[in-house]
Tab-separated table of C-alpha atoms in Angstrom:
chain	number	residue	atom	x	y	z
A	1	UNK	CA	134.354	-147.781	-55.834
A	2	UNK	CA	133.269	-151.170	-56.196
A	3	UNK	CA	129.734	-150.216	-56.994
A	4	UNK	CA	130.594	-147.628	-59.590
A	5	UNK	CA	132.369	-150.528	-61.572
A	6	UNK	CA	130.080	-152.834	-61.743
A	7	UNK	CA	127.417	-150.083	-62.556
A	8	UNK	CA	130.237	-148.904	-65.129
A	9	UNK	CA	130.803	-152.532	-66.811
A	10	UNK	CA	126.758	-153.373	-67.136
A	11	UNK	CA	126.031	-149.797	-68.277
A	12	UNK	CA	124.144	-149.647	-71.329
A	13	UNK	CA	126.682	-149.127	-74.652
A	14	UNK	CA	127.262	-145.092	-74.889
A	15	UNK	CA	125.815	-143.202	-77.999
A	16	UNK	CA	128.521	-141.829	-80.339
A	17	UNK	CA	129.668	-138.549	-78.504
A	18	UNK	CA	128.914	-136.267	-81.730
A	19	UNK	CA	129.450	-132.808	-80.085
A	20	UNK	CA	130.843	-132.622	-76.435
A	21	UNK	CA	133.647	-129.567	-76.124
A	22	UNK	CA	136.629	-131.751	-76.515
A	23	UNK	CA	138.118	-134.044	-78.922
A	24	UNK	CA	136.646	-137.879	-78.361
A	25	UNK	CA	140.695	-138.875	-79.805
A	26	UNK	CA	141.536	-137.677	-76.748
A	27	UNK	CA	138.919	-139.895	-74.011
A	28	UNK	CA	140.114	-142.773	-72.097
A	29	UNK	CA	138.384	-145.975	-73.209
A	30	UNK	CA	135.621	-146.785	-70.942
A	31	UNK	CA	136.767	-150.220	-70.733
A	32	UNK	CA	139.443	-149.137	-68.626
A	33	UNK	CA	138.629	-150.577	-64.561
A	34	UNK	CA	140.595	-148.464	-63.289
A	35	UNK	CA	139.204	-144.887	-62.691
A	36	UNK	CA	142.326	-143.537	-60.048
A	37	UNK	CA	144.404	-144.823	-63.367
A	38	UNK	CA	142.761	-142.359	-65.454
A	39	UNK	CA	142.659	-139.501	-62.730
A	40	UNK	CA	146.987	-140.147	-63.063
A	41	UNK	CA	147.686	-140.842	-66.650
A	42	UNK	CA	148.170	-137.312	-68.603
A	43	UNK	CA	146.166	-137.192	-71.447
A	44	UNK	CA	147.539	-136.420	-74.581
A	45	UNK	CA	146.664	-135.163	-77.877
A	46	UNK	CA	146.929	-135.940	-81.206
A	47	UNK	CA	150.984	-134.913	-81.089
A	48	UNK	CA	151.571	-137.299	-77.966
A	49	UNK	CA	151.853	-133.640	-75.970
A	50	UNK	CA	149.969	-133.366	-72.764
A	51	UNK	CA	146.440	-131.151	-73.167
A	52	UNK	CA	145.017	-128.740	-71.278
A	53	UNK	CA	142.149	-130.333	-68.947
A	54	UNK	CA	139.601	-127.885	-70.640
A	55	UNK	CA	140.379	-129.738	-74.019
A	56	UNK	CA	139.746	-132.961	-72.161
A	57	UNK	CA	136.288	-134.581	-73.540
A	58	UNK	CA	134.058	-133.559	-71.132
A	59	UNK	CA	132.673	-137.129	-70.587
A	60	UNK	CA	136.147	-137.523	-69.748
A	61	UNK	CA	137.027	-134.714	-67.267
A	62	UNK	CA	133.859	-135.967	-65.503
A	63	UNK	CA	135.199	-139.821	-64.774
A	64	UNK	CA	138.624	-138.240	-63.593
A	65	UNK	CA	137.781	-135.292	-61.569
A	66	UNK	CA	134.532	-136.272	-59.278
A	67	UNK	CA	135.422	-136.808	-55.778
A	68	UNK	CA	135.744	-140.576	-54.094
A	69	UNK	CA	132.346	-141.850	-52.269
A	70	UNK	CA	132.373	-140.151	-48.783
A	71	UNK	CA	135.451	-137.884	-49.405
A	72	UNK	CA	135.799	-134.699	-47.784
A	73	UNK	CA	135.825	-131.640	-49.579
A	74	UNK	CA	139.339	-130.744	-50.616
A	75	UNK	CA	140.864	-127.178	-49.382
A	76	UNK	CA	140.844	-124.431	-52.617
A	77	UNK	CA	142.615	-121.232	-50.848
A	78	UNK	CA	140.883	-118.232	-51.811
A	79	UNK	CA	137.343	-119.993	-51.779
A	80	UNK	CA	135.105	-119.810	-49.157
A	81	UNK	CA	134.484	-123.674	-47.964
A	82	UNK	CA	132.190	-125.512	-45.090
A	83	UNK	CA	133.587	-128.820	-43.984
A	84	UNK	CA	130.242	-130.583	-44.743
A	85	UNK	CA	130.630	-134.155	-45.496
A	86	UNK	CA	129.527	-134.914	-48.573
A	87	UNK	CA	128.271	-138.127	-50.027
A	88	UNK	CA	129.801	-137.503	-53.667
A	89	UNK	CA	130.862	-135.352	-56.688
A	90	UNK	CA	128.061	-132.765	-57.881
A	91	UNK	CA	127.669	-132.192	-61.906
A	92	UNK	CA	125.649	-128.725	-62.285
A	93	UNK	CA	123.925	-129.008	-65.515
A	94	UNK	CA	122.554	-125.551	-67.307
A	95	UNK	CA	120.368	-126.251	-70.494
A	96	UNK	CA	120.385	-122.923	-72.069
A	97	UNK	CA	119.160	-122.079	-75.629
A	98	UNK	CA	120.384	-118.557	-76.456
A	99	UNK	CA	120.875	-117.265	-72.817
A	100	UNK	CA	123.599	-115.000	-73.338
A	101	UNK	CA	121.811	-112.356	-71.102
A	102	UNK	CA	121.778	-114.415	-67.969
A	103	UNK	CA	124.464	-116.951	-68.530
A	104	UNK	CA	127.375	-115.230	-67.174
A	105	UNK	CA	125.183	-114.578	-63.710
A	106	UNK	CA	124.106	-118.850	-63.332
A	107	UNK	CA	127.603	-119.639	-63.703
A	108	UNK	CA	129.138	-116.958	-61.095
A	109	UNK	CA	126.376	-117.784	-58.730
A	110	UNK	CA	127.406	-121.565	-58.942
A	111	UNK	CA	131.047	-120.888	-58.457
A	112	UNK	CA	130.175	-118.601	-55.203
A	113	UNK	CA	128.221	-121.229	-53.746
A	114	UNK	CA	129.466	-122.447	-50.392
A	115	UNK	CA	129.807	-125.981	-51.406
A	116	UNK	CA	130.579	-125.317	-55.263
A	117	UNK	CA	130.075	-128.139	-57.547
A	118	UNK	CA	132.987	-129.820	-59.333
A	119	UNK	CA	132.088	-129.405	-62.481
A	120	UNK	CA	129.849	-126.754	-64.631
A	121	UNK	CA	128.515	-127.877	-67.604
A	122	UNK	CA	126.329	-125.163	-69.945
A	123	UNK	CA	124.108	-127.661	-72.355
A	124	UNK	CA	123.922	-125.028	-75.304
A	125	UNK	CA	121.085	-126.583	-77.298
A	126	UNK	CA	120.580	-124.478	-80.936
A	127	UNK	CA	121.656	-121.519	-79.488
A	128	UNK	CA	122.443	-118.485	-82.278
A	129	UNK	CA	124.104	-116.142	-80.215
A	130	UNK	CA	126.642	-115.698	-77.620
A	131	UNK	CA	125.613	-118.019	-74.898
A	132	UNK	CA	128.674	-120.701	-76.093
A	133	UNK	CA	131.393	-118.035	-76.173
A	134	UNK	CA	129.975	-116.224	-72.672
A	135	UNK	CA	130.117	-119.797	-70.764
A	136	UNK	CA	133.672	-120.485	-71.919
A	137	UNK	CA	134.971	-117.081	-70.882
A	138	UNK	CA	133.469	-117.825	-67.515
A	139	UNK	CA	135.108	-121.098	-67.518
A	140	UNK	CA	132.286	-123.649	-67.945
A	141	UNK	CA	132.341	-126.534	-69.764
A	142	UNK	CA	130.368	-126.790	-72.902
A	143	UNK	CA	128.173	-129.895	-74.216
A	144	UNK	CA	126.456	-129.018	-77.619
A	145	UNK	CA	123.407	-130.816	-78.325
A	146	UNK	CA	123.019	-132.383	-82.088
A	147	UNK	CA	119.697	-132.482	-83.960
A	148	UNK	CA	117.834	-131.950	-80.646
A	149	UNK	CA	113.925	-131.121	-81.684
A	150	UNK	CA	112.544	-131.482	-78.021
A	151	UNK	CA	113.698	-128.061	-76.549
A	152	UNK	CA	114.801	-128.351	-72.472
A	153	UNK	CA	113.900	-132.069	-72.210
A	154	UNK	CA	115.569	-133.324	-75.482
A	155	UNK	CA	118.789	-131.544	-74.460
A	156	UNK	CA	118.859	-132.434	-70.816
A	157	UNK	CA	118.600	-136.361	-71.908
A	158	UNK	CA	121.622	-136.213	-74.596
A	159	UNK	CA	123.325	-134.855	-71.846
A	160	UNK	CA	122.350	-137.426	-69.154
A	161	UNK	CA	122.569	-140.413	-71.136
A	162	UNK	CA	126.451	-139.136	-71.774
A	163	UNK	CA	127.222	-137.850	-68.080
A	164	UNK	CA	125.568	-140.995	-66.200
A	165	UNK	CA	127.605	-143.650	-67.756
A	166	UNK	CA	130.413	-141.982	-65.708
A	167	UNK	CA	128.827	-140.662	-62.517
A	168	UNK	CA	128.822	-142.904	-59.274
A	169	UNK	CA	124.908	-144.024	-57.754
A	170	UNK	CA	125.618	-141.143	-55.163
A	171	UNK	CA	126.607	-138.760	-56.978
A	172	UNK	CA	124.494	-135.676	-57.765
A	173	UNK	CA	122.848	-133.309	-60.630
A	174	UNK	CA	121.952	-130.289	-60.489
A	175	UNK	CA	119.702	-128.939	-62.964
A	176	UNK	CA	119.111	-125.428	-63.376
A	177	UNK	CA	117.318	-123.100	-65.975
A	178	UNK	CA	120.376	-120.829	-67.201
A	179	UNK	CA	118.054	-117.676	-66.404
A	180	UNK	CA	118.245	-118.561	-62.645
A	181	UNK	CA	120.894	-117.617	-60.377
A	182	UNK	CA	121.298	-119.646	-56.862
A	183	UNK	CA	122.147	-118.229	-53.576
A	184	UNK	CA	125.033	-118.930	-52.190
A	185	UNK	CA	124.173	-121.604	-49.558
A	186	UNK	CA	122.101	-123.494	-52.086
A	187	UNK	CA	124.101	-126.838	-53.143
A	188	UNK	CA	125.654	-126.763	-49.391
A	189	UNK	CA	121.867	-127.120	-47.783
A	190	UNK	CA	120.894	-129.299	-50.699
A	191	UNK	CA	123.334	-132.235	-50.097
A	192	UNK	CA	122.995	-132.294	-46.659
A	193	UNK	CA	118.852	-132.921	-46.994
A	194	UNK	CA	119.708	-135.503	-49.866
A	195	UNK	CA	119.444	-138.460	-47.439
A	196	UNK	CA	117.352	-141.507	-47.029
A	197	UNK	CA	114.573	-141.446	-49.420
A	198	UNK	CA	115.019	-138.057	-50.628
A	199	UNK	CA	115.690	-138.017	-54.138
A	200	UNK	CA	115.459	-134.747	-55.205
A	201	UNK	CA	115.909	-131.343	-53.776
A	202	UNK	CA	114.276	-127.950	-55.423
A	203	UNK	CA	114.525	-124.612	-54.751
A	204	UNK	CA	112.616	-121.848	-53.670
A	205	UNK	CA	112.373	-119.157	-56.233
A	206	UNK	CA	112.470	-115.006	-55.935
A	207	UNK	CA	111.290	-112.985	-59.124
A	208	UNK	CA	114.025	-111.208	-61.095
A	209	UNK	CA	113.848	-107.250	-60.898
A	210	UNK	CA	111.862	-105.489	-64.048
A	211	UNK	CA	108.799	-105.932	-65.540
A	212	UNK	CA	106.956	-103.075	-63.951
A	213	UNK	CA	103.656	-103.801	-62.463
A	214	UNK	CA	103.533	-107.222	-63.922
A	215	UNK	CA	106.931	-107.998	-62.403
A	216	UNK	CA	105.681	-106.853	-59.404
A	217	UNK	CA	103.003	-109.001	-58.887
A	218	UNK	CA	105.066	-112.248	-59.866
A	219	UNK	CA	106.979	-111.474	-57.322
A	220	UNK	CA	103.839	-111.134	-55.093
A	221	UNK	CA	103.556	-114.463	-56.141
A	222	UNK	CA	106.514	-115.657	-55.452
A	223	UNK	CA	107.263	-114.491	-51.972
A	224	UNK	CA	103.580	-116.048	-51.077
A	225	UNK	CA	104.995	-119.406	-52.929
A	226	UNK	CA	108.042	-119.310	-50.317
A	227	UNK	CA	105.708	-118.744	-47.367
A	228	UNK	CA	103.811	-121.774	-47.938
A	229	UNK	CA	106.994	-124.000	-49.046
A	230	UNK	CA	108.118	-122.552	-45.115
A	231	UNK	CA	105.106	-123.502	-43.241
A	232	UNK	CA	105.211	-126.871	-44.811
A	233	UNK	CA	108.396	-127.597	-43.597
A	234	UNK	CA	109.374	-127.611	-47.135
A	235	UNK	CA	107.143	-130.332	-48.356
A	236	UNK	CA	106.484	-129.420	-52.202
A	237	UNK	CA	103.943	-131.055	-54.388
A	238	UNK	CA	106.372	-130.513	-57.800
A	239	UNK	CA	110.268	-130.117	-57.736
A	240	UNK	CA	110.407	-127.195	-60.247
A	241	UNK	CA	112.501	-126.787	-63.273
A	242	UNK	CA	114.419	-123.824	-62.125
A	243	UNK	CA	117.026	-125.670	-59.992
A	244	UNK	CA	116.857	-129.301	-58.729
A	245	UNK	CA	119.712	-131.544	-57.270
A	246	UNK	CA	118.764	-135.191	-57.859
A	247	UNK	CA	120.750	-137.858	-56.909
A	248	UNK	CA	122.756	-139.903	-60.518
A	249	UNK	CA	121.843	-143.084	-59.456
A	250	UNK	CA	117.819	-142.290	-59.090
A	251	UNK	CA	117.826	-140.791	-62.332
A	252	UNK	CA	119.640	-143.954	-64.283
A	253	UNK	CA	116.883	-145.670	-62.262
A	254	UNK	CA	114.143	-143.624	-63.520
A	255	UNK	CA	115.269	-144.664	-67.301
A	256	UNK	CA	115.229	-147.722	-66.774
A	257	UNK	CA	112.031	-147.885	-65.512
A	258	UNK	CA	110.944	-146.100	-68.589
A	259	UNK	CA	112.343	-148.474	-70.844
A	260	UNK	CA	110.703	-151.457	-68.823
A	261	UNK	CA	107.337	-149.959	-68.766
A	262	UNK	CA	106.930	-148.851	-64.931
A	263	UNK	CA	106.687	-145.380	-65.625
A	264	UNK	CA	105.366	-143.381	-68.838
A	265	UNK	CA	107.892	-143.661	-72.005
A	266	UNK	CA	108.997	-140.653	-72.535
A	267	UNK	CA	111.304	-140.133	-75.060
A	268	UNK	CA	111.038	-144.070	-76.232
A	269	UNK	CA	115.229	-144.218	-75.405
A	270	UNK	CA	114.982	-144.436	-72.096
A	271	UNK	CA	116.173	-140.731	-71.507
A	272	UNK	CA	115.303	-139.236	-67.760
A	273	UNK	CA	112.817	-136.523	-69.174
A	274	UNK	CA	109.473	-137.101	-70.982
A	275	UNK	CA	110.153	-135.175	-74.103
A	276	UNK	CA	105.982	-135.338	-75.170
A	277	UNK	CA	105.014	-133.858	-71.752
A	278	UNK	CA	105.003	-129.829	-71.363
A	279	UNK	CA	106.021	-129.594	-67.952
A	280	UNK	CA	108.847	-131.817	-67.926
A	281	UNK	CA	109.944	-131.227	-64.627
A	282	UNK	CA	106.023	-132.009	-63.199
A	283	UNK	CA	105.870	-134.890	-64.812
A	284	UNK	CA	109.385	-135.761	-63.792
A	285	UNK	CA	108.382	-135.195	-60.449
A	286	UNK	CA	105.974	-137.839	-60.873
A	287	UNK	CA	108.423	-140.418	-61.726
A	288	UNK	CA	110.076	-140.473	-58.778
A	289	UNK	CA	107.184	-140.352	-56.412
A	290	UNK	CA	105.895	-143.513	-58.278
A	291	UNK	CA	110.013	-145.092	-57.499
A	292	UNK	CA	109.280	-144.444	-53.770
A	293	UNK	CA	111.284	-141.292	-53.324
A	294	UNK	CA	110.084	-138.444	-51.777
A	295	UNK	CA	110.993	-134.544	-53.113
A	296	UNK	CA	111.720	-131.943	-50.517
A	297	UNK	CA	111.622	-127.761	-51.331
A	298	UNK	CA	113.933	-126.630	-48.131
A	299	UNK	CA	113.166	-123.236	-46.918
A	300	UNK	CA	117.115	-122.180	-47.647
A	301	UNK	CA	117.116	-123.166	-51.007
A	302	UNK	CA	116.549	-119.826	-52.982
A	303	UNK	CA	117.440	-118.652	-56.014
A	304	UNK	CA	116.280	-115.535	-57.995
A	305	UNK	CA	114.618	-117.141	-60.791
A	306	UNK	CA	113.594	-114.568	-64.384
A	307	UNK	CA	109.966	-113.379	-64.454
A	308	UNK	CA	108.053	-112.676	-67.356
A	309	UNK	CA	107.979	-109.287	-68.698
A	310	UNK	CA	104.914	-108.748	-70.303
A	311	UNK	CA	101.230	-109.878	-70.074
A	312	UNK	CA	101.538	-111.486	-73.042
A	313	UNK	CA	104.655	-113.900	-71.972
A	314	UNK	CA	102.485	-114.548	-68.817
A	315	UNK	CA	99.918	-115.795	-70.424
A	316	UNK	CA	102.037	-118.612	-72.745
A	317	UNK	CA	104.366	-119.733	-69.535
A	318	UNK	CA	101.630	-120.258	-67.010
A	319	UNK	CA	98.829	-121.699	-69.795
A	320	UNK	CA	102.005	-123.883	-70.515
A	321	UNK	CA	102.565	-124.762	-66.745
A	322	UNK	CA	98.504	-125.239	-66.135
A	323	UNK	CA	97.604	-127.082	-69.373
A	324	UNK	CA	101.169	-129.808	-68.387
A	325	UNK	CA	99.786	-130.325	-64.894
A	326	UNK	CA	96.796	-131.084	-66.105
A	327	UNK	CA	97.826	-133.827	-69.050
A	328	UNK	CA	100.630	-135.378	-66.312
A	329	UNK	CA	97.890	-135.762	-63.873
A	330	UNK	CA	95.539	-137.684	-66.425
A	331	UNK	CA	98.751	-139.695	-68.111
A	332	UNK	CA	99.516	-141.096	-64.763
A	333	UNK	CA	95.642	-141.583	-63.890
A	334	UNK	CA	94.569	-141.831	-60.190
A	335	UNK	CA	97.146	-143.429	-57.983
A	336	UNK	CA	98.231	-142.894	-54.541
A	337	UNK	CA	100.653	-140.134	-55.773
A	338	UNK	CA	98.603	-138.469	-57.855
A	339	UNK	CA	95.518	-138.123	-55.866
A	340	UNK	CA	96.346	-134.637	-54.139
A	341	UNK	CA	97.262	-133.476	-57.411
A	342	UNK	CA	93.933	-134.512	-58.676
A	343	UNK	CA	92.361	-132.832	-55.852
A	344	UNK	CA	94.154	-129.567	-56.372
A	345	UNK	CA	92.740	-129.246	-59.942
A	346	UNK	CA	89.552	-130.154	-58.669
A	347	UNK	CA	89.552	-127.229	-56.482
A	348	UNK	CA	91.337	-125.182	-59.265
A	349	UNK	CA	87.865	-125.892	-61.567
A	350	UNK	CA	85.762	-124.761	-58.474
A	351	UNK	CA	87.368	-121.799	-57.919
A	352	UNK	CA	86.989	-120.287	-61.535
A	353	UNK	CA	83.459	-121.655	-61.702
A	354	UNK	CA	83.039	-119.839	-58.222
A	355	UNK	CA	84.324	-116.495	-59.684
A	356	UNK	CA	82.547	-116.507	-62.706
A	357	UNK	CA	79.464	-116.771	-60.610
A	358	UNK	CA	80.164	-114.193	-58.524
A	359	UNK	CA	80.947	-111.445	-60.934
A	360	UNK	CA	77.920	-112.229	-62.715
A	361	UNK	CA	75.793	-112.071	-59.725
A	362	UNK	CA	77.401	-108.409	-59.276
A	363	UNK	CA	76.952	-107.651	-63.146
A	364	UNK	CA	73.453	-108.204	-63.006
A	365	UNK	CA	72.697	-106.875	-59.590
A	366	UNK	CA	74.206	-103.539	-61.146
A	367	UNK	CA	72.541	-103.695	-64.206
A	368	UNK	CA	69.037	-105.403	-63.593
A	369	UNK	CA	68.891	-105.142	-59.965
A	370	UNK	CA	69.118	-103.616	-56.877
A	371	UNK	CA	72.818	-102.991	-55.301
A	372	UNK	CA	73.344	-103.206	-51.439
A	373	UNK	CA	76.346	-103.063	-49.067
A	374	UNK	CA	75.832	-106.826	-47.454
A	375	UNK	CA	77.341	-107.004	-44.000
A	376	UNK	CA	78.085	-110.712	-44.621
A	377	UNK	CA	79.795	-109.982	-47.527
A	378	UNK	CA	81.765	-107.189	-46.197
A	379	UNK	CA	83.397	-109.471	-43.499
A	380	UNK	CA	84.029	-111.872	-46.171
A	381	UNK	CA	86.052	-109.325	-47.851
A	382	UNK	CA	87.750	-108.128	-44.721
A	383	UNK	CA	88.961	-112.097	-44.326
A	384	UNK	CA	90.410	-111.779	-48.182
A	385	UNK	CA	91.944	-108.154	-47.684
A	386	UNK	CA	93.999	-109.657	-44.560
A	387	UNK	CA	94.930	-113.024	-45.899
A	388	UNK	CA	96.371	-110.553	-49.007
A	389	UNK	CA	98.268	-108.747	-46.446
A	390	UNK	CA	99.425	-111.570	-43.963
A	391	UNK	CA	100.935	-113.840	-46.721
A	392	UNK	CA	103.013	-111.050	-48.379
A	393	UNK	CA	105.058	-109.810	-45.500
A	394	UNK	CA	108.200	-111.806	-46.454
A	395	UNK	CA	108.678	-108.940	-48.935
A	396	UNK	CA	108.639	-106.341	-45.918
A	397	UNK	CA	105.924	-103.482	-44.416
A	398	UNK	CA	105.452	-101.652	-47.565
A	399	UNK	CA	104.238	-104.493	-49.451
A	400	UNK	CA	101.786	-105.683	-46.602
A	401	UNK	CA	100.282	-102.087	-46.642
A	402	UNK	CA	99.789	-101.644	-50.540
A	403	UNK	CA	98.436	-105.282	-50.504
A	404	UNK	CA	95.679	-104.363	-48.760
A	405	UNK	CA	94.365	-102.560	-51.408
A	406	UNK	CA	93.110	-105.528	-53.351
A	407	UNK	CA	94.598	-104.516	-56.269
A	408	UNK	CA	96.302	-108.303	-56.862
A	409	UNK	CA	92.432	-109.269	-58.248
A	410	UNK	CA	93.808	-108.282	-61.630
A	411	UNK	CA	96.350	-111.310	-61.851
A	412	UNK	CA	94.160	-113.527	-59.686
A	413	UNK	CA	91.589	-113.067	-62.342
A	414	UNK	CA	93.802	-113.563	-64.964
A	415	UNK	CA	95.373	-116.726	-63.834
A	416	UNK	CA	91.444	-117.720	-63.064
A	417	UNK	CA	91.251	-117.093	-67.406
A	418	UNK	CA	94.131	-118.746	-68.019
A	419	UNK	CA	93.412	-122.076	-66.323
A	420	UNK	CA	89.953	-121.985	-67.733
A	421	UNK	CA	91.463	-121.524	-71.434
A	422	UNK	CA	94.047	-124.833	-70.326
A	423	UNK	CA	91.116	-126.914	-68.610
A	424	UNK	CA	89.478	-126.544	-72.128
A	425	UNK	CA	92.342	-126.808	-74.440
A	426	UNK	CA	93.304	-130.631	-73.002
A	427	UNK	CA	89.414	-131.631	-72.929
A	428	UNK	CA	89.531	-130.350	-76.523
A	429	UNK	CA	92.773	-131.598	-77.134
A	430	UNK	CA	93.791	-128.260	-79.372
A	431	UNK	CA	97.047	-128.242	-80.740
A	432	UNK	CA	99.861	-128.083	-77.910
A	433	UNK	CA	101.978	-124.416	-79.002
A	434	UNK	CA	104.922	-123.124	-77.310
């Protein structure tokens, strides 16, 4: 308690509150020193008459309600509970800009979670249709970002720079897109691997249903995603924006570090996220490598994450994810942490230039040639028909057996395109669109 004081009384003055749910008449000064104090008083509205705690400000409700430092979970009858020990309160943050489709779905799937978190907060950033109104009737909290021009980044740091003033150093955020729905064991597993120097835990994503065929290979891709994450005892080289539980007192850290020039700007503020990056979450993944923490991706993390539906919104996400990777690798330059990065685009650039050649060789050898069956080549092929098959089978027999039919070469070439196009748009430095 003593620590969340002190971190209280040197905290950085708050911005005016311009658009949380409740009324800022209503919040307890922050100069108060005594948090149990607030937890007691009733808070009262404009009449002097006691107010219901969802009309609290939400800044507020956060101060009073988060568990004590090493409390145990308290009993809710009805609610399925663990006695895990936890370390402190969890905020679960959803940035959502017009996500009334699968709004409803993230919040249900946090309040089913075995170790739910004490507070849901929907961060409804321009949003034109229902997404406000859904979250409220699911009971979620509401924080409505003002002027925000930097999409998922720019919302997530006017909410952080409100919620952190009032969250403890162990205390917890979860961050997940509001298209993503977590299993139920999720936050329970999380907290118990946030320990030591682990400062942030991700998940390990399923694809939605739909899309057809191009559905159906993202979640190909997926399940051979959560293979690898397995084998590697979930070691992950990038704690991905679809749900991550980082640990408050890291992430107050990680501003500060902006603001004294350890790590890239960012937003100039000292917010958590780089607003000028595209892959916020890479880059933010980054910044706490370069603070000494580690990032862990444990196998029982899972989620079922949205997949694109069309070719079309493939293309934009992953030249998005490919063409961010690339810029955060050479904004950081070559250090320590960065080197495998490095290395992985490195190999990235070999393997189009491989595949280019190779088709071409077969192009001409059909057209201006002679074309032979090559035994070498054949066991080649064998080696890639298996390794399609093997590294599929956490989505069961029938996949492994249509896998073997090679017919994933369509989105393997098209992700080879698509990294070509990004490898030339940051080299060219053409105008950054999404």
């Amino acid at each position: 308690m003593a620590t969340s004081l002190r971190s209280r009384t040197h905290a950085p003055a708050s911005p005016r509150r311009s658009s949380w749910e409740a009324l800022p008449e209503v919040a307890p000064t922050r100069r108060s020193r005594s948090t149990r104090r607030r937890a007691s008083t009733p808070v009262t509205g404009h009449d002097g008459s006691p107010t219901d705690p969802a009309e609290r400000s939400g800044a507020a409700f956060l101060t009073a309600a988060l568990p004590a430092a090493e409390e145990s979970p308290v009993a809710v009858p009805g609610r399925r509970r663990r006695a895990a020990r936890r370390t402190g309160g969890l905020v679960a943050a959803l940035p959502a800009h017009n996500e009334e489709a699968g709004i409803a779905a993230a919040i249900e799937g946090l309040k089913n979670q075995t170790s739910p978190p004490d507070h849901i907060v929907v961060i409804a950033d321009n949003c034109t249709d229902r997404t406000v109104e859904i979250a409220r009737a699911h009971g979620a909290e509401v924080f409505i970002t003002t002027g925000n021009t930097h999409k998922k980044a720019g919302a997530l740091n006017q909410f952080l720079a409100e919620a952190l003033l009032h969250l403890r150093e162990d205390d917890l955020v979860l961050v997940q897109d509001a298209d993503s729905a977590l299993d139920p064991d999720f936050l329970e597993i999380a907290r118990k691997n946030l320990r030591g120097k682990i400062g942030a835990v991700g998940g390990v994503f399923r694809g939605s249903e739909g899309g057809g065929f191009v559905g159906h290979l993202q979640r190909n891709e997926y399940a051979r995603y959560a293979r690898d994450v397995q084998r590697l005892n979930g070691k992950c080289l990038v704690v991905t924006g679809t749900a991550a539980v980082m640990k408050a007192g890291m992430l107050r850290q990680i501003g500060k570090a902006r603001l004294a020039g350890q790590l890239p700007a960012g937003d100039g503020r000292g917010g958590v996220y780089d607003t000028s990056v595209l892959t916020e979450d890479n880059e933010l993944t980054f910044a706490i490598r370069h603070l000494g923490y580690d990032v862990l991706s444990p196998a029982g993390c899972t989620l079922v994450t949205e997949i694109m539906p069309t070719w079309k919104d493939l293309w934009k996400q992953r030249l998005r994810w490919k063409r961010g990777a690339v810029e955060n690798c050479v904004q950081y330059g070559l250090t320590r942490i960065t080197w495998p990065y490095w290395g992985r685009q490195i190999l990235t650039m070999l393997g189009c230039l491989i595949t280019y050649i190779y088709l071409g060789t077969i192009v001409y050898a059909l057209f201006f040639d002679s074309f032979s069956i090559q035994p070498f080549w054949l066991g080649v092929t064998a080696i890639f028909v298996i390794e399609r098959i093997v590294t599929v089978r956490y989505r069961g027999w029938r996949y492994m057996l249509v896998a073997g039919l090679m017919y994933e070469l369509i989105i393997d070439l098209f992700l080879q395109v698509v990294h070509t196009k990004a490898y030339l748009d940051a080299l060219t430095r053409r105008r950054r669109d999404w």
